[in-house]
Amino acid sequence: MIDDSAVYHQSAFLLQNFSKLTVFTIDANTSKLNVINTYESVITIKRYIAVFLFGIIGGGARYLMELLIVAPNGFPFSTLLINIIGCFFFSIMVDYIPKRFALSSTVATGLSAGLIGSFTTFSTFNLDAIKLVVHHQLAFFAIYLFCTIFGSLLMNLTGRKVSRRLLQKLEVF
Amino acid sequence: MLIIYVGMASGVGACLRLVCMDVFSHSSFFSKLYFPVVTFLINIVGSLLMGFIFYYLPDTTTNTLISVGVIGGFTTLSTFNDEMILLWKYHKLTCLLYGFLTYLVGLIVVLVMVR
């Protein structure tokens, strides 16, 4: 059984999907991981409309950036930049914005899964990487892969830290 | 004008992704697994289609709409990274496996499509 006092870490976050809020708790006595699904929201048409509308903005911004930023030597700089920026703002959209502005879960899903989810792209990343391999630019391929893998992870962590700081600042005032 | 059309196609792709996530989250088998099967499959299938359209179909406006718009909005790197960080806290091995498999299979799947 999980006692509130025995729980030293309790964070509500979204794993695997956006419709179920999953709370991970660690029992202090047995140090076992407990997974509780707190609620399952109903599939509403509102969420799809929100994701669609925010997805228009995200996808349009991605295409605009790919048109504007063209590196002269064939390095896919635009996709790298898109993915890195997107990963930073994903953490902000999940952690900070819904709490700061007290958004409903519909709008929060639209912002994270819709806006940022359609802004970042995995398929274009793979296509660009394979294009570099086909054109025998193996050094660029290695740089691109390294920058995307570690850059996006780092930016996600930075976003988490920034949103935590911003929320702390909010509590002080 | 094409930017708005690509944006609308991305919105459709994002909705398709949400449909997949809802379907998998309501299945009792997949929601128990720690491995995020949905995001993995979404990214792999999207990469496969992207490679197919780029290497096999002519470069027309419709194909740009489908590849950059629908498939670009369908696949996602931000959710993938977020899940990796969440997994790292509790299931380090699953996290490493997930990251390694997604990048490896994604690249192989596009490489297969190269003519």
PDB file of C-alpha atoms in Angstrom:
ATOM      1  CA  MET A   1       0.000   0.000   0.000  1.00  0.00           C
ATOM      2  CA  ILE A   2       1.168   3.472  -0.713  1.00  0.00           C
ATOM      3  CA  ASP A   3       1.026   5.883   2.166  1.00  0.00           C
ATOM      4  CA  ASP A   4       1.333   9.569   1.385  1.00  0.00           C
ATOM      5  CA  SER A   5       4.053   9.995   3.977  1.00  0.00           C
ATOM      6  CA  ALA A   6       6.003   7.095   2.548  1.00  0.00           C
ATOM      7  CA  VAL A   7       6.129   8.643  -0.878  1.00  0.00           C
ATOM      8  CA  TYR A   8       9.204  10.730  -1.259  1.00  0.00           C
ATOM      9  CA  HIS A   9       8.992  11.214  -4.942  1.00  0.00           C
ATOM     10  CA  GLN A  10       5.725  11.862  -6.637  1.00  0.00           C
ATOM     11  CA  SER A  11       5.512  13.386 -10.019  1.00  0.00           C
ATOM     12  CA  ALA A  12       2.680  13.367 -12.430  1.00  0.00           C
ATOM     13  CA  PHE A  13       3.781  13.088 -15.964  1.00  0.00           C
ATOM     14  CA  LEU A  14       2.600  11.790 -19.257  1.00  0.00           C
ATOM     15  CA  LEU A  15       4.139   8.576 -20.454  1.00  0.00           C
ATOM     16  CA  GLN A  16       3.458   6.889 -23.756  1.00  0.00           C
ATOM     17  CA  ASN A  17       0.331   8.831 -24.533  1.00  0.00           C
ATOM     18  CA  PHE A  18      -1.399  12.040 -23.724  1.00  0.00           C
ATOM     19  CA  SER A  19      -4.775  10.732 -22.720  1.00  0.00           C
ATOM     20  CA  LYS A  20      -3.697   8.990 -19.545  1.00  0.00           C
ATOM     21  CA  LEU A  21      -2.119  10.701 -16.591  1.00  0.00           C
ATOM     22  CA  THR A  22       0.387   8.306 -15.073  1.00  0.00           C
ATOM     23  CA  VAL A  23       1.750   8.885 -11.596  1.00  0.00           C
ATOM     24  CA  PHE A  24       4.950   7.156 -10.628  1.00  0.00           C
ATOM     25  CA  THR A  25       5.538   6.747  -6.912  1.00  0.00           C
ATOM     26  CA  ILE A  26       8.314   5.063  -5.012  1.00  0.00           C
ATOM     27  CA  ASP A  27       7.491   3.299  -1.782  1.00  0.00           C
ATOM     28  CA  ALA A  28      10.041   4.383   0.817  1.00  0.00           C
ATOM     29  CA  ASN A  29       9.824   1.146   2.817  1.00  0.00           C
ATOM     30  CA  THR A  30      10.209  -1.374   0.034  1.00  0.00           C
ATOM     31  CA  SER A  31      11.687   1.080  -2.515  1.00  0.00           C
ATOM     32  CA  LYS A  32       9.474  -0.483  -5.136  1.00  0.00           C
ATOM     33  CA  LEU A  33       8.144   1.434  -8.097  1.00  0.00           C
ATOM     34  CA  ASN A  34       4.391   1.829  -8.203  1.00  0.00           C
ATOM     35  CA  VAL A  35       2.514   2.941 -11.259  1.00  0.00           C
ATOM     36  CA  ILE A  36      -0.911   4.450 -10.785  1.00  0.00           C
ATOM     37  CA  ASN A  37      -3.090   5.548 -13.638  1.00  0.00           C
ATOM     38  CA  THR A  38      -4.987   8.377 -12.030  1.00  0.00           C
ATOM     39  CA  TYR A  39      -7.567   8.956 -14.704  1.00  0.00           C
ATOM     40  CA  GLU A  40      -8.289   8.236 -18.289  1.00  0.00           C
ATOM     41  CA  SER A  41      -9.773  11.136 -20.085  1.00  0.00           C
ATOM     42  CA  VAL A  42     -12.473  10.433 -22.593  1.00  0.00           C
ATOM     43  CA  ILE A  43     -11.602  10.749 -26.229  1.00  0.00           C
ATOM     44  CA  THR A  44     -13.254  14.009 -27.106  1.00  0.00           C
ATOM     45  CA  ILE A  45     -13.523  15.683 -30.447  1.00  0.00           C
ATOM     46  CA  LYS A  46     -12.281  18.880 -28.763  1.00  0.00           C
ATOM     47  CA  ARG A  47      -8.798  17.420 -28.258  1.00  0.00           C
ATOM     48  CA  TYR A  48      -8.584  16.509 -31.939  1.00  0.00           C
ATOM     49  CA  ILE A  49      -9.670  19.980 -32.984  1.00  0.00           C
ATOM     50  CA  ALA A  50      -7.074  21.549 -30.653  1.00  0.00           C
ATOM     51  CA  VAL A  51      -4.320  19.252 -31.942  1.00  0.00           C
ATOM     52  CA  PHE A  52      -5.323  19.949 -35.547  1.00  0.00           C
ATOM     53  CA  LEU A  53      -5.377  23.739 -35.106  1.00  0.00           C
ATOM     54  CA  PHE A  54      -2.066  23.888 -33.230  1.00  0.00           C
ATOM     55  CA  GLY A  55      -0.625  21.361 -35.678  1.00  0.00           C
ATOM     56  CA  ILE A  56      -1.283  23.793 -38.544  1.00  0.00           C
ATOM     57  CA  ILE A  57       0.899  26.392 -36.810  1.00  0.00           C
ATOM     58  CA  GLY A  58       3.636  23.889 -35.964  1.00  0.00           C
ATOM     59  CA  GLY A  59       3.797  22.325 -39.413  1.00  0.00           C
ATOM     60  CA  GLY A  60       3.648  25.688 -41.159  1.00  0.00           C
ATOM     61  CA  ALA A  61       6.495  26.998 -38.989  1.00  0.00           C
ATOM     62  CA  ARG A  62       8.561  23.892 -39.783  1.00  0.00           C
ATOM     63  CA  TYR A  63       8.073  24.263 -43.538  1.00  0.00           C
ATOM     64  CA  LEU A  64       8.832  27.998 -43.342  1.00  0.00           C
ATOM     65  CA  MET A  65      12.081  27.317 -41.486  1.00  0.00           C
ATOM     66  CA  GLU A  66      13.093  24.631 -43.976  1.00  0.00           C
ATOM     67  CA  LEU A  67      12.516  27.088 -46.822  1.00  0.00           C
ATOM     68  CA  LEU A  68      14.372  29.964 -45.137  1.00  0.00           C
ATOM     69  CA  ILE A  69      17.402  28.216 -43.661  1.00  0.00           C
ATOM     70  CA  VAL A  70      19.496  26.610 -46.364  1.00  0.00           C
ATOM     71  CA  ALA A  71      23.106  25.746 -45.586  1.00  0.00           C
ATOM     72  CA  PRO A  72      25.353  26.130 -48.673  1.00  0.00           C
ATOM     73  CA  ASN A  73      27.305  22.877 -48.204  1.00  0.00           C
ATOM     74  CA  GLY A  74      24.301  20.557 -48.030  1.00  0.00           C
ATOM     75  CA  PHE A  75      24.321  20.149 -44.264  1.00  0.00           C
ATOM     76  CA  PRO A  76      20.695  19.865 -43.075  1.00  0.00           C
ATOM     77  CA  PHE A  77      20.982  22.724 -40.614  1.00  0.00           C
ATOM     78  CA  SER A  78      17.279  23.599 -40.682  1.00  0.00           C
ATOM     79  CA  THR A  79      16.087  20.163 -39.514  1.00  0.00           C
ATOM     80  CA  LEU A  80      18.697  20.107 -36.746  1.00  0.00           C
ATOM     81  CA  LEU A  81      17.629  23.550 -35.555  1.00  0.00           C
ATOM     82  CA  ILE A  82      13.925  22.651 -35.737  1.00  0.00           C
ATOM     83  CA  ASN A  83      14.381  19.491 -33.683  1.00  0.00           C
ATOM     84  CA  ILE A  84      16.581  21.137 -31.060  1.00  0.00           C
ATOM     85  CA  ILE A  85      14.302  24.156 -30.605  1.00  0.00           C
ATOM     86  CA  GLY A  86      11.251  21.887 -30.560  1.00  0.00           C
ATOM     87  CA  CYS A  87      12.676  19.656 -27.828  1.00  0.00           C
ATOM     88  CA  PHE A  88      13.383  22.692 -25.642  1.00  0.00           C
ATOM     89  CA  PHE A  89       9.878  24.075 -26.024  1.00  0.00           C
ATOM     90  CA  PHE A  90       8.259  20.656 -25.529  1.00  0.00           C
ATOM     91  CA  SER A  91       9.437  20.625 -21.901  1.00  0.00           C
ATOM     92  CA  ILE A  92       8.250  24.205 -21.449  1.00  0.00           C
ATOM     93  CA  MET A  93       4.846  23.347 -22.942  1.00  0.00           C
ATOM     94  CA  VAL A  94       4.454  20.264 -20.746  1.00  0.00           C
ATOM     95  CA  ASP A  95       5.843  21.612 -17.459  1.00  0.00           C
ATOM     96  CA  TYR A  96       5.503  25.379 -17.371  1.00  0.00           C
ATOM     97  CA  ILE A  97       2.798  26.818 -19.635  1.00  0.00           C
ATOM     98  CA  PRO A  98      -0.203  24.724 -18.407  1.00  0.00           C
ATOM     99  CA  LYS A  99       0.599  25.505 -14.758  1.00  0.00           C
ATOM    100  CA  ARG A 100       1.409  29.172 -15.312  1.00  0.00           C
ATOM    101  CA  PHE A 101      -1.727  29.989 -17.264  1.00  0.00           C
ATOM    102  CA  ALA A 102      -3.963  27.291 -15.744  1.00  0.00           C
ATOM    103  CA  LEU A 103      -4.805  25.780 -19.100  1.00  0.00           C
ATOM    104  CA  SER A 104      -7.307  22.991 -19.582  1.00  0.00           C
ATOM    105  CA  SER A 105      -5.931  19.604 -20.560  1.00  0.00           C
ATOM    106  CA  THR A 106      -7.396  20.047 -24.037  1.00  0.00           C
ATOM    107  CA  VAL A 107      -5.326  23.143 -24.775  1.00  0.00           C
ATOM    108  CA  ALA A 108      -2.289  21.617 -23.047  1.00  0.00           C
ATOM    109  CA  THR A 109      -2.500  18.581 -25.326  1.00  0.00           C
ATOM    110  CA  GLY A 110      -2.876  20.880 -28.308  1.00  0.00           C
ATOM    111  CA  LEU A 111       0.247  22.801 -27.337  1.00  0.00           C
ATOM    112  CA  SER A 112       2.463  19.788 -26.643  1.00  0.00           C
ATOM    113  CA  ALA A 113       1.231  17.048 -28.981  1.00  0.00           C
ATOM    114  CA  GLY A 114      -0.123  19.401 -31.623  1.00  0.00           C
ATOM    115  CA  LEU A 115       2.148  22.439 -31.856  1.00  0.00           C
ATOM    116  CA  ILE A 116       5.510  20.980 -30.863  1.00  0.00           C
ATOM    117  CA  GLY A 117       4.728  17.412 -31.936  1.00  0.00           C
ATOM    118  CA  SER A 118       4.121  18.446 -35.512  1.00  0.00           C
ATOM    119  CA  PHE A 119       6.942  21.018 -35.426  1.00  0.00           C
ATOM    120  CA  THR A 120       9.612  18.429 -34.657  1.00  0.00           C
ATOM    121  CA  THR A 121      10.029  15.626 -37.119  1.00  0.00           C
ATOM    122  CA  PHE A 122      11.753  12.282 -37.058  1.00  0.00           C
ATOM    123  CA  SER A 123      11.163  11.219 -40.660  1.00  0.00           C
ATOM    124  CA  THR A 124      12.863  14.244 -42.219  1.00  0.00           C
ATOM    125  CA  PHE A 125      15.785  13.735 -39.847  1.00  0.00           C
ATOM    126  CA  ASN A 126      16.249  10.157 -41.081  1.00  0.00           C
ATOM    127  CA  LEU A 127      15.866  11.179 -44.703  1.00  0.00           C
ATOM    128  CA  ASP A 128      18.460  13.965 -44.350  1.00  0.00           C
ATOM    129  CA  ALA A 129      20.882  11.604 -42.610  1.00  0.00           C
ATOM    130  CA  ILE A 130      20.569   8.978 -45.345  1.00  0.00           C
ATOM    131  CA  LYS A 131      20.936  11.681 -48.021  1.00  0.00           C
ATOM    132  CA  LEU A 132      24.299  12.576 -46.442  1.00  0.00           C
ATOM    133  CA  VAL A 133      25.346   8.899 -46.531  1.00  0.00           C
ATOM    134  CA  VAL A 134      24.319   8.571 -50.173  1.00  0.00           C
ATOM    135  CA  HIS A 135      26.340  11.686 -51.079  1.00  0.00           C
ATOM    136  CA  HIS A 136      29.386  10.245 -49.238  1.00  0.00           C
ATOM    137  CA  GLN A 137      29.464  13.086 -46.683  1.00  0.00           C
ATOM    138  CA  LEU A 138      30.152  10.731 -43.802  1.00  0.00           C
ATOM    139  CA  ALA A 139      31.713  13.354 -41.526  1.00  0.00           C
ATOM    140  CA  PHE A 140      28.574  15.496 -41.852  1.00  0.00           C
ATOM    141  CA  PHE A 141      26.480  12.390 -41.181  1.00  0.00           C
ATOM    142  CA  ALA A 142      28.338  11.706 -37.925  1.00  0.00           C
ATOM    143  CA  ILE A 143      28.089  15.349 -36.813  1.00  0.00           C
ATOM    144  CA  TYR A 144      24.400  15.489 -37.688  1.00  0.00           C
ATOM    145  CA  LEU A 145      23.588  12.272 -35.836  1.00  0.00           C
ATOM    146  CA  PHE A 146      25.600  13.268 -32.764  1.00  0.00           C
ATOM    147  CA  CYS A 147      24.142  16.790 -32.613  1.00  0.00           C
ATOM    148  CA  THR A 148      20.554  15.582 -32.962  1.00  0.00           C
ATOM    149  CA  ILE A 149      20.786  12.749 -30.423  1.00  0.00           C
ATOM    150  CA  PHE A 150      22.618  14.616 -27.678  1.00  0.00           C
ATOM    151  CA  GLY A 151      21.448  18.121 -28.534  1.00  0.00           C
ATOM    152  CA  SER A 152      17.782  17.203 -28.322  1.00  0.00           C
ATOM    153  CA  LEU A 153      18.232  15.313 -25.049  1.00  0.00           C
ATOM    154  CA  LEU A 154      20.207  18.208 -23.588  1.00  0.00           C
ATOM    155  CA  MET A 155      17.630  20.766 -24.714  1.00  0.00           C
ATOM    156  CA  ASN A 156      14.806  18.702 -23.219  1.00  0.00           C
ATOM    157  CA  LEU A 157      16.639  18.635 -19.873  1.00  0.00           C
ATOM    158  CA  THR A 158      17.366  22.374 -20.129  1.00  0.00           C
ATOM    159  CA  GLY A 159      13.695  23.037 -20.781  1.00  0.00           C
ATOM    160  CA  ARG A 160      12.748  21.071 -17.675  1.00  0.00           C
ATOM    161  CA  LYS A 161      15.215  23.037 -15.574  1.00  0.00           C
ATOM    162  CA  VAL A 162      14.093  26.389 -16.967  1.00  0.00           C
ATOM    163  CA  SER A 163      10.422  25.627 -16.354  1.00  0.00           C
ATOM    164  CA  ARG A 164      11.204  24.520 -12.796  1.00  0.00           C
ATOM    165  CA  ARG A 165      13.054  27.786 -12.163  1.00  0.00           C
ATOM    166  CA  LEU A 166      10.238  29.840 -13.640  1.00  0.00           C
ATOM    167  CA  LEU A 167       7.664  28.058 -11.484  1.00  0.00           C
ATOM    168  CA  GLN A 168       9.800  28.635  -8.384  1.00  0.00           C
ATOM    169  CA  LYS A 169      10.009  32.327  -9.221  1.00  0.00           C
ATOM    170  CA  LEU A 170       6.238  32.369  -9.557  1.00  0.00           C
ATOM    171  CA  GLU A 171       5.781  30.921  -6.090  1.00  0.00           C
ATOM    172  CA  VAL A 172       8.034  33.536  -4.476  1.00  0.00           C
ATOM    173  CA  PHE A 173       5.914  36.436  -5.629  1.00  0.00           C
TER     174      PHE A 173
ATOM    175  CA  MET B   1       0.162  29.702 -49.764  1.00  0.00           C
ATOM    176  CA  LEU B   2       1.901  26.333 -49.857  1.00  0.00           C
ATOM    177  CA  ILE B   3       3.022  26.942 -46.268  1.00  0.00           C
ATOM    178  CA  ILE B   4      -0.603  27.027 -45.102  1.00  0.00           C
ATOM    179  CA  TYR B   5      -1.410  23.840 -47.015  1.00  0.00           C
ATOM    180  CA  VAL B   6       1.633  22.080 -45.554  1.00  0.00           C
ATOM    181  CA  GLY B   7       0.545  23.309 -42.119  1.00  0.00           C
ATOM    182  CA  MET B   8      -2.954  21.874 -42.597  1.00  0.00           C
ATOM    183  CA  ALA B   9      -1.464  18.580 -43.750  1.00  0.00           C
ATOM    184  CA  SER B  10       0.683  18.583 -40.595  1.00  0.00           C
ATOM    185  CA  GLY B  11      -2.444  19.105 -38.524  1.00  0.00           C
ATOM    186  CA  VAL B  12      -3.947  16.004 -40.145  1.00  0.00           C
ATOM    187  CA  GLY B  13      -0.729  14.104 -39.390  1.00  0.00           C
ATOM    188  CA  ALA B  14      -0.793  15.216 -35.755  1.00  0.00           C
ATOM    189  CA  CYS B  15      -4.416  14.057 -35.462  1.00  0.00           C
ATOM    190  CA  LEU B  16      -3.454  10.666 -36.933  1.00  0.00           C
ATOM    191  CA  ARG B  17      -0.706  10.414 -34.314  1.00  0.00           C
ATOM    192  CA  LEU B  18      -3.222  11.189 -31.563  1.00  0.00           C
ATOM    193  CA  VAL B  19      -5.561   8.497 -32.949  1.00  0.00           C
ATOM    194  CA  CYS B  20      -2.724   5.942 -32.781  1.00  0.00           C
ATOM    195  CA  MET B  21      -1.841   6.984 -29.232  1.00  0.00           C
ATOM    196  CA  ASP B  22      -5.480   6.768 -28.114  1.00  0.00           C
ATOM    197  CA  VAL B  23      -5.930   3.348 -29.703  1.00  0.00           C
ATOM    198  CA  PHE B  24      -2.802   1.968 -28.039  1.00  0.00           C
ATOM    199  CA  SER B  25      -3.555   3.535 -24.668  1.00  0.00           C
ATOM    200  CA  HIS B  26      -6.939   1.844 -24.591  1.00  0.00           C
ATOM    201  CA  SER B  27      -5.503  -1.583 -25.296  1.00  0.00           C
ATOM    202  CA  SER B  28      -4.860  -3.380 -22.040  1.00  0.00           C
ATOM    203  CA  PHE B  29      -1.750  -5.148 -23.351  1.00  0.00           C
ATOM    204  CA  PHE B  30       0.271  -2.211 -24.665  1.00  0.00           C
ATOM    205  CA  SER B  31      -0.527   0.197 -21.850  1.00  0.00           C
ATOM    206  CA  LYS B  32       1.134  -2.223 -19.395  1.00  0.00           C
ATOM    207  CA  LEU B  33       4.442  -2.267 -21.250  1.00  0.00           C
ATOM    208  CA  TYR B  34       7.160   0.151 -20.266  1.00  0.00           C
ATOM    209  CA  PHE B  35       8.487   0.273 -23.803  1.00  0.00           C
ATOM    210  CA  PRO B  36       6.644   3.072 -25.660  1.00  0.00           C
ATOM    211  CA  VAL B  37       5.537   0.923 -28.584  1.00  0.00           C
ATOM    212  CA  VAL B  38       3.266   3.596 -30.084  1.00  0.00           C
ATOM    213  CA  THR B  39       5.895   6.284 -30.570  1.00  0.00           C
ATOM    214  CA  PHE B  40       8.358   3.690 -31.839  1.00  0.00           C
ATOM    215  CA  LEU B  41       5.941   2.380 -34.469  1.00  0.00           C
ATOM    216  CA  ILE B  42       4.818   5.877 -35.452  1.00  0.00           C
ATOM    217  CA  ASN B  43       8.390   7.004 -36.069  1.00  0.00           C
ATOM    218  CA  ILE B  44       9.410   3.851 -37.939  1.00  0.00           C
ATOM    219  CA  VAL B  45       6.345   3.759 -40.183  1.00  0.00           C
ATOM    220  CA  GLY B  46       6.662   7.493 -40.855  1.00  0.00           C
ATOM    221  CA  SER B  47      10.338   7.159 -41.781  1.00  0.00           C
ATOM    222  CA  LEU B  48       9.551   4.234 -44.100  1.00  0.00           C
ATOM    223  CA  LEU B  49       6.865   6.207 -45.922  1.00  0.00           C
ATOM    224  CA  MET B  50       9.129   9.278 -46.096  1.00  0.00           C
ATOM    225  CA  GLY B  51      11.921   7.258 -47.744  1.00  0.00           C
ATOM    226  CA  PHE B  52       9.459   5.618 -50.119  1.00  0.00           C
ATOM    227  CA  ILE B  53       7.949   8.921 -51.249  1.00  0.00           C
ATOM    228  CA  PHE B  54      11.341  10.611 -51.661  1.00  0.00           C
ATOM    229  CA  TYR B  55      13.028   7.828 -53.616  1.00  0.00           C
ATOM    230  CA  TYR B  56      10.167   6.221 -55.557  1.00  0.00           C
ATOM    231  CA  LEU B  57       7.625   8.927 -56.344  1.00  0.00           C
ATOM    232  CA  PRO B  58       8.124  12.039 -58.519  1.00  0.00           C
ATOM    233  CA  ASP B  59       8.772  15.388 -56.856  1.00  0.00           C
ATOM    234  CA  THR B  60       5.348  17.015 -57.184  1.00  0.00           C
ATOM    235  CA  THR B  61       3.431  19.405 -54.955  1.00  0.00           C
ATOM    236  CA  THR B  62       1.081  16.650 -53.796  1.00  0.00           C
ATOM    237  CA  ASN B  63       3.999  14.485 -52.736  1.00  0.00           C
ATOM    238  CA  THR B  64       5.564  17.418 -50.864  1.00  0.00           C
ATOM    239  CA  LEU B  65       2.262  17.926 -49.062  1.00  0.00           C
ATOM    240  CA  ILE B  66       2.104  14.258 -48.081  1.00  0.00           C
ATOM    241  CA  SER B  67       5.774  13.831 -47.134  1.00  0.00           C
ATOM    242  CA  VAL B  68       6.657  17.164 -45.492  1.00  0.00           C
ATOM    243  CA  GLY B  69       3.128  17.810 -44.268  1.00  0.00           C
ATOM    244  CA  VAL B  70       1.313  14.659 -43.206  1.00  0.00           C
ATOM    245  CA  ILE B  71       4.299  12.422 -42.444  1.00  0.00           C
ATOM    246  CA  GLY B  72       6.390  15.244 -40.964  1.00  0.00           C
ATOM    247  CA  GLY B  73       3.536  16.068 -38.597  1.00  0.00           C
ATOM    248  CA  PHE B  74       2.895  12.378 -37.923  1.00  0.00           C
ATOM    249  CA  THR B  75       6.402  11.561 -36.732  1.00  0.00           C
ATOM    250  CA  THR B  76       7.781  13.343 -33.698  1.00  0.00           C
ATOM    251  CA  LEU B  77      11.175  13.719 -32.050  1.00  0.00           C
ATOM    252  CA  SER B  78      10.100  15.769 -29.037  1.00  0.00           C
ATOM    253  CA  THR B  79       7.799  13.107 -27.573  1.00  0.00           C
ATOM    254  CA  PHE B  80      10.463  10.482 -28.228  1.00  0.00           C
ATOM    255  CA  ASN B  81      13.077  12.480 -26.309  1.00  0.00           C
ATOM    256  CA  ASP B  82      10.651  13.221 -23.491  1.00  0.00           C
ATOM    257  CA  GLU B  83       9.845   9.527 -23.099  1.00  0.00           C
ATOM    258  CA  MET B  84      13.541   8.669 -23.112  1.00  0.00           C
ATOM    259  CA  ILE B  85      14.166  11.052 -20.215  1.00  0.00           C
ATOM    260  CA  LEU B  86      11.169   9.725 -18.297  1.00  0.00           C
ATOM    261  CA  LEU B  87      12.357   6.163 -18.830  1.00  0.00           C
ATOM    262  CA  TRP B  88      15.913   7.036 -17.777  1.00  0.00           C
ATOM    263  CA  LYS B  89      14.699   7.747 -14.255  1.00  0.00           C
ATOM    264  CA  TYR B  90      13.268   4.264 -13.671  1.00  0.00           C
ATOM    265  CA  HIS B  91      14.159   1.905 -16.487  1.00  0.00           C
ATOM    266  CA  LYS B  92      17.634   2.754 -17.689  1.00  0.00           C
ATOM    267  CA  LEU B  93      18.031  -0.342 -19.819  1.00  0.00           C
ATOM    268  CA  THR B  94      14.678   0.158 -21.551  1.00  0.00           C
ATOM    269  CA  CYS B  95      15.608   3.784 -22.189  1.00  0.00           C
ATOM    270  CA  LEU B  96      18.898   2.842 -23.857  1.00  0.00           C
ATOM    271  CA  LEU B  97      17.220   0.081 -25.859  1.00  0.00           C
ATOM    272  CA  TYR B  98      14.439   2.420 -26.958  1.00  0.00           C
ATOM    273  CA  GLY B  99      16.804   5.170 -28.101  1.00  0.00           C
ATOM    274  CA  PHE B 100      19.186   2.790 -29.832  1.00  0.00           C
ATOM    275  CA  LEU B 101      16.430   0.851 -31.618  1.00  0.00           C
ATOM    276  CA  THR B 102      14.549   3.954 -32.765  1.00  0.00           C
ATOM    277  CA  TYR B 103      17.583   5.628 -34.320  1.00  0.00           C
ATOM    278  CA  LEU B 104      18.984   2.392 -35.795  1.00  0.00           C
ATOM    279  CA  VAL B 105      15.759   1.006 -37.253  1.00  0.00           C
ATOM    280  CA  GLY B 106      14.734   4.465 -38.474  1.00  0.00           C
ATOM    281  CA  LEU B 107      17.974   4.877 -40.417  1.00  0.00           C
ATOM    282  CA  ILE B 108      17.920   1.296 -41.775  1.00  0.00           C
ATOM    283  CA  VAL B 109      14.332   1.647 -42.924  1.00  0.00           C
ATOM    284  CA  VAL B 110      15.166   4.740 -45.003  1.00  0.00           C
ATOM    285  CA  LEU B 111      18.413   3.172 -46.265  1.00  0.00           C
ATOM    286  CA  VAL B 112      16.441   0.204 -47.598  1.00  0.00           C
ATOM    287  CA  MET B 113      14.417   2.590 -49.753  1.00  0.00           C
ATOM    288  CA  VAL B 114      17.480   4.104 -51.474  1.00  0.00           C
ATOM    289  CA  ARG B 115      17.619   3.112 -55.100  1.00  0.00           C
TER     290      ARG B 115
END
